[in-house]
């Protein structure tokens, strides 16, 4: 097994005294693990930082064997990890991707969306410039893995107007009329997810609560304790930024 591809580093785990097992997302080959000899060295740390882009060369004798991986830096986002809020966003986006995607299955839309999200975090002067993209990326992850939400019509009336809530059980939108009397049992649906346009912080946080519910229920079963602390750190820092 041998291939060479540009990839986004999403997880790095120490292995042995000096090496590291790296998981990186490629457009054509999906999420790919590989062992990088000397991956924990001072020279390699900024290259193998989650969210950085590399060109990787994977080689293994069999498909079942962990490939040996050599990398060449393309674009490092290591400097962003000195800033608490962007660091938390990069950490969560990469940790989530590494946790839920199966190895070796291509998801070109997710690869493109993740690169767009990471670039937005890097470029935007304030979190409001990338927080909407984060909500949309989480929704895309759910959809690509078979747990997409239906935000096109009301579960109660079948109509597609005045959608304001989502059923936490079915993941289907509910209109204000259809939700009457049951509002407290439903998740608010922020307008930017159905109508586009700018989003206020209240809507962004509602969007994150919405996606967080379904991520934890459908994609992070058995892994919530391992992954969700990164999301909690991000939400906490976003709340501080809003205050």
Short mmCIF file of C-alpha atoms in Angstrom, two decimals:
data_model
loop_
_atom_site.label_atom_id
_atom_site.label_comp_id
_atom_site.label_asym_id
_atom_site.label_seq_id
_atom_site.Cartn_x
_atom_site.Cartn_y
_atom_site.Cartn_z
CA UNK A 1 0.00 0.00 0.00
CA UNK A 2 1.46 3.32 -1.05
CA UNK A 3 -0.04 6.70 -1.80
CA UNK A 4 0.88 10.35 -1.51
CA UNK A 5 -1.67 13.08 -0.77
CA UNK A 6 -2.21 16.47 0.77
CA UNK A 7 -3.91 16.10 4.15
CA UNK A 8 -5.17 17.96 7.21
CA UNK A 9 -3.68 16.68 10.46
CA UNK A 10 -6.51 15.98 12.91
CA UNK A 11 -4.90 13.91 15.68
CA UNK A 12 -1.40 13.17 16.96
CA UNK A 13 -0.71 10.52 19.60
CA UNK A 14 2.73 9.74 21.07
CA UNK A 15 4.02 6.28 20.20
CA UNK A 16 7.17 4.87 21.71
CA UNK A 17 9.98 7.12 22.86
CA UNK A 18 10.23 9.42 19.85
CA UNK A 19 7.51 8.55 17.35
CA UNK A 20 3.89 9.55 16.85
CA UNK A 21 0.78 8.03 15.33
CA UNK A 22 -0.80 10.69 13.16
CA UNK A 23 -4.30 10.69 11.72
CA UNK A 24 -4.85 12.99 8.77
CA UNK A 25 -7.82 13.67 6.53
CA UNK A 26 -7.29 13.46 2.78
CA UNK A 27 -9.80 14.26 0.05
CA UNK A 28 -9.42 11.01 -1.90
CA UNK A 29 -8.40 8.47 0.74
CA UNK A 30 -10.38 9.71 3.73
CA UNK A 31 -8.98 9.59 7.24
CA UNK A 32 -5.62 7.85 7.26
CA UNK A 33 -3.42 6.84 10.21
CA UNK A 34 0.34 6.54 9.96
CA UNK A 35 3.42 6.23 12.13
CA UNK A 36 5.87 9.12 11.89
CA UNK A 37 9.37 8.26 13.03
CA UNK A 38 10.71 11.13 15.12
CA UNK A 39 7.25 12.69 15.19
CA UNK A 40 7.75 14.03 18.72
CA UNK A 41 10.94 15.92 17.91
CA UNK A 42 11.12 19.68 18.32
CA UNK A 43 11.40 20.15 14.56
CA UNK A 44 8.28 18.06 13.86
CA UNK A 45 5.94 19.44 16.52
CA UNK A 46 4.72 22.50 14.56
CA UNK A 47 4.39 20.35 11.43
CA UNK A 48 2.28 17.73 13.18
CA UNK A 49 0.03 20.16 15.01
CA UNK A 50 -3.71 19.44 14.53
CA UNK A 51 -5.21 21.71 11.83
CA UNK A 52 -1.93 21.97 9.92
CA UNK A 53 -1.77 20.91 6.27
CA UNK A 54 0.92 18.50 5.08
CA UNK A 55 1.78 16.36 2.10
CA UNK A 56 1.96 12.82 3.41
CA UNK A 57 3.55 9.70 1.97
CA UNK A 58 1.97 6.52 3.37
CA UNK A 59 3.69 3.13 2.87
CA UNK A 60 2.75 -0.29 4.25
CA UNK A 61 3.31 -3.89 3.16
CA UNK A 62 -0.35 -4.80 3.70
CA UNK A 63 -3.63 -2.93 4.04
CA UNK A 64 -3.95 -4.12 7.66
CA UNK A 65 -0.52 -2.86 8.75
CA UNK A 66 -0.13 0.62 10.23
CA UNK A 67 1.55 2.58 7.47
CA UNK A 68 4.81 4.37 7.89
CA UNK A 69 4.25 8.05 7.19
CA UNK A 70 6.60 10.80 6.14
CA UNK A 71 5.33 14.35 5.91
CA UNK A 72 6.26 17.60 4.26
CA UNK A 73 4.83 20.85 5.68
CA UNK A 74 2.43 22.84 3.49
CA UNK A 75 0.77 25.20 5.95
CA UNK A 76 1.12 25.31 9.73
CA UNK A 77 -1.53 26.78 12.01
CA UNK A 78 0.60 26.25 15.12
CA UNK A 79 0.75 30.01 15.96
CA UNK A 80 -3.04 30.03 16.49
CA UNK A 81 -2.64 27.69 19.45
CA UNK A 82 -1.22 30.61 21.43
CA UNK A 83 -4.67 32.28 21.33
CA UNK A 84 -7.22 30.59 23.65
CA UNK A 85 -10.38 30.91 21.55
CA UNK A 86 -9.00 29.97 18.12
CA UNK A 87 -7.00 27.18 19.79
CA UNK A 88 -10.17 25.75 21.35
CA UNK A 89 -11.99 25.90 18.00
CA UNK A 90 -9.18 24.17 16.11
CA UNK A 91 -8.84 21.55 18.84
CA UNK A 92 -12.56 20.72 18.81
CA UNK A 93 -13.00 20.64 15.03
CA UNK A 94 -10.04 18.28 14.63
CA UNK A 95 -10.87 16.09 17.64
CA UNK A 96 -14.46 15.66 16.47
CA UNK A 97 -13.36 14.74 12.96
CA UNK A 98 -10.82 12.20 14.24
CA UNK A 99 -13.36 10.67 16.63
CA UNK A 100 -16.28 10.06 14.29
CA UNK A 101 -14.89 9.34 10.82
CA UNK A 102 -13.98 5.76 9.91
CA UNK A 103 -10.52 5.21 8.49
CA UNK A 104 -10.06 4.89 4.76
CA UNK A 105 -13.47 6.11 3.57
CA UNK A 106 -13.39 9.25 1.44
CA UNK A 107 -15.57 12.18 2.41
CA UNK A 108 -14.52 14.91 -0.06
CA UNK A 109 -17.26 17.32 1.09
CA UNK A 110 -16.11 17.02 4.68
CA UNK A 111 -12.48 17.52 3.71
CA UNK A 112 -13.39 20.69 1.81
CA UNK A 113 -15.66 21.94 4.61
CA UNK A 114 -13.05 21.29 7.31
CA UNK A 115 -10.38 23.15 5.37
CA UNK A 116 -12.82 26.04 4.89
CA UNK A 117 -13.65 26.10 8.60
CA UNK A 118 -9.99 26.03 9.67
CA UNK A 119 -9.15 28.78 7.19
CA UNK A 120 -12.04 30.88 8.54
CA UNK A 121 -10.81 30.46 12.12
CA UNK A 122 -7.36 31.52 10.97
CA UNK A 123 -8.56 34.54 8.99
CA UNK A 124 -11.44 35.95 11.03
CA UNK A 125 -10.59 38.70 13.52
CA UNK A 126 -13.51 37.66 15.76
CA UNK A 127 -15.24 34.39 16.56
CA UNK A 128 -18.49 35.52 14.98
CA UNK A 129 -16.71 35.28 11.66
CA UNK A 130 -16.25 31.51 11.97
CA UNK A 131 -18.79 30.27 14.54
CA UNK A 132 -21.53 29.91 11.92
CA UNK A 133 -19.16 27.82 9.80
CA UNK A 134 -18.55 25.57 12.81
CA UNK A 135 -22.27 24.93 13.28
CA UNK A 136 -22.65 24.14 9.60
CA UNK A 137 -19.64 21.79 9.69
CA UNK A 138 -21.16 19.87 12.59
CA UNK A 139 -24.44 19.58 10.68
CA UNK A 140 -22.58 18.32 7.62
CA UNK A 141 -20.78 15.70 9.70
CA UNK A 142 -24.12 14.42 10.96
CA UNK A 143 -25.53 14.32 7.44
CA UNK A 144 -22.51 12.62 5.84
CA UNK A 145 -22.55 9.89 8.49
CA UNK A 146 -26.26 9.17 8.09
CA UNK A 147 -27.75 11.26 10.90
CA UNK A 148 -28.75 14.38 9.01
CA UNK A 149 -31.42 16.68 10.40
CA UNK A 150 -34.51 17.52 8.37
CA UNK A 151 -34.82 21.28 8.51
CA UNK A 152 -36.97 21.61 5.38
CA UNK A 153 -40.48 21.03 6.68
CA UNK A 154 -42.52 20.85 9.88
CA UNK A 155 -42.93 17.43 11.52
CA UNK A 156 -46.42 18.38 12.73
CA UNK A 157 -47.96 20.27 9.79
CA UNK A 158 -45.79 19.30 6.82
CA UNK A 159 -45.42 22.97 5.87
CA UNK A 160 -42.08 24.68 5.29
CA UNK A 161 -42.82 28.13 6.72
CA UNK A 162 -42.05 29.66 10.14
CA UNK A 163 -39.83 26.78 11.24
CA UNK A 164 -38.59 27.64 14.72
CA UNK A 165 -37.79 24.39 16.57
CA UNK A 166 -36.35 20.90 16.10
CA UNK A 167 -37.60 17.72 17.71
CA UNK A 168 -34.80 16.31 19.89
CA UNK A 169 -36.05 12.79 19.14
CA UNK A 170 -36.60 12.82 15.37
CA UNK A 171 -34.30 15.65 14.28
CA UNK A 172 -37.14 17.15 12.20
CA UNK A 173 -38.02 20.83 12.24
CA UNK A 174 -41.23 22.09 13.86
CA UNK A 175 -43.05 25.33 13.05
CA UNK A 176 -44.30 27.75 15.69
CA UNK A 177 -47.86 26.60 15.07
CA UNK A 178 -46.91 22.94 15.25
CA UNK A 179 -44.91 23.50 18.44
CA UNK A 180 -47.64 25.31 20.33
CA UNK A 181 -47.78 23.99 23.87
CA UNK A 182 -44.63 21.89 23.44
CA UNK A 183 -42.00 24.59 23.07
CA UNK A 184 -40.14 23.61 26.24
CA UNK A 185 -39.61 20.09 24.93
CA UNK A 186 -38.06 21.22 21.64
CA UNK A 187 -34.69 22.63 20.58
CA UNK A 188 -34.67 26.17 19.16
CA UNK A 189 -33.85 26.34 15.45
CA UNK A 190 -31.80 29.47 14.67
CA UNK A 191 -32.95 31.38 11.61
CA UNK A 192 -29.55 31.38 9.88
CA UNK A 193 -29.83 27.61 9.37
CA UNK A 194 -33.04 27.95 7.36
CA UNK A 195 -32.88 31.47 5.95
CA UNK A 196 -29.16 32.22 5.76
CA UNK A 197 -27.84 35.69 6.45
CA UNK A 198 -26.00 37.04 9.46
CA UNK A 199 -26.33 35.40 12.86
CA UNK A 200 -26.47 36.99 16.28
CA UNK A 201 -24.66 35.35 19.18
CA UNK A 202 -27.93 34.06 20.60
CA UNK A 203 -28.57 32.22 17.33
CA UNK A 204 -25.02 30.87 17.12
CA UNK A 205 -25.17 29.46 20.65
CA UNK A 206 -28.59 27.95 19.88
CA UNK A 207 -27.08 26.33 16.79
CA UNK A 208 -24.27 24.84 18.85
CA UNK A 209 -26.76 23.49 21.40
CA UNK A 210 -28.75 21.95 18.55
CA UNK A 211 -25.80 20.22 16.90
CA UNK A 212 -24.31 19.26 20.27
CA UNK A 213 -27.43 17.31 21.22
CA UNK A 214 -27.33 15.15 18.09
CA UNK A 215 -23.55 14.77 18.02
CA UNK A 216 -23.56 13.40 21.55
CA UNK A 217 -26.56 11.16 20.95
CA UNK A 218 -25.75 9.79 17.49
CA UNK A 219 -22.02 10.08 16.77
CA UNK A 220 -20.18 10.16 20.08
CA UNK A 221 -21.80 7.17 21.77
CA UNK A 222 -19.13 5.65 24.01
CA UNK A 223 -16.66 8.43 23.22
CA UNK A 224 -18.35 11.47 24.78
CA UNK A 225 -16.11 11.50 27.86
CA UNK A 226 -13.03 11.41 25.63
CA UNK A 227 -14.03 14.07 23.12
CA UNK A 228 -16.65 16.41 24.60
CA UNK A 229 -14.33 18.20 27.07
CA UNK A 230 -12.79 19.94 24.04
CA UNK A 231 -16.23 21.18 23.03
CA UNK A 232 -16.99 22.32 26.57
CA UNK A 233 -13.78 24.37 26.59
CA UNK A 234 -14.78 25.98 23.32
CA UNK A 235 -18.31 26.82 24.49
CA UNK A 236 -16.91 28.26 27.72
CA UNK A 237 -14.51 30.52 25.84
CA UNK A 238 -17.22 31.59 23.41
CA UNK A 239 -19.48 32.52 26.32
CA UNK A 240 -16.68 34.62 27.81
CA UNK A 241 -16.17 36.35 24.48
CA UNK A 242 -19.88 37.17 24.28
CA UNK A 243 -20.11 38.47 27.84
#
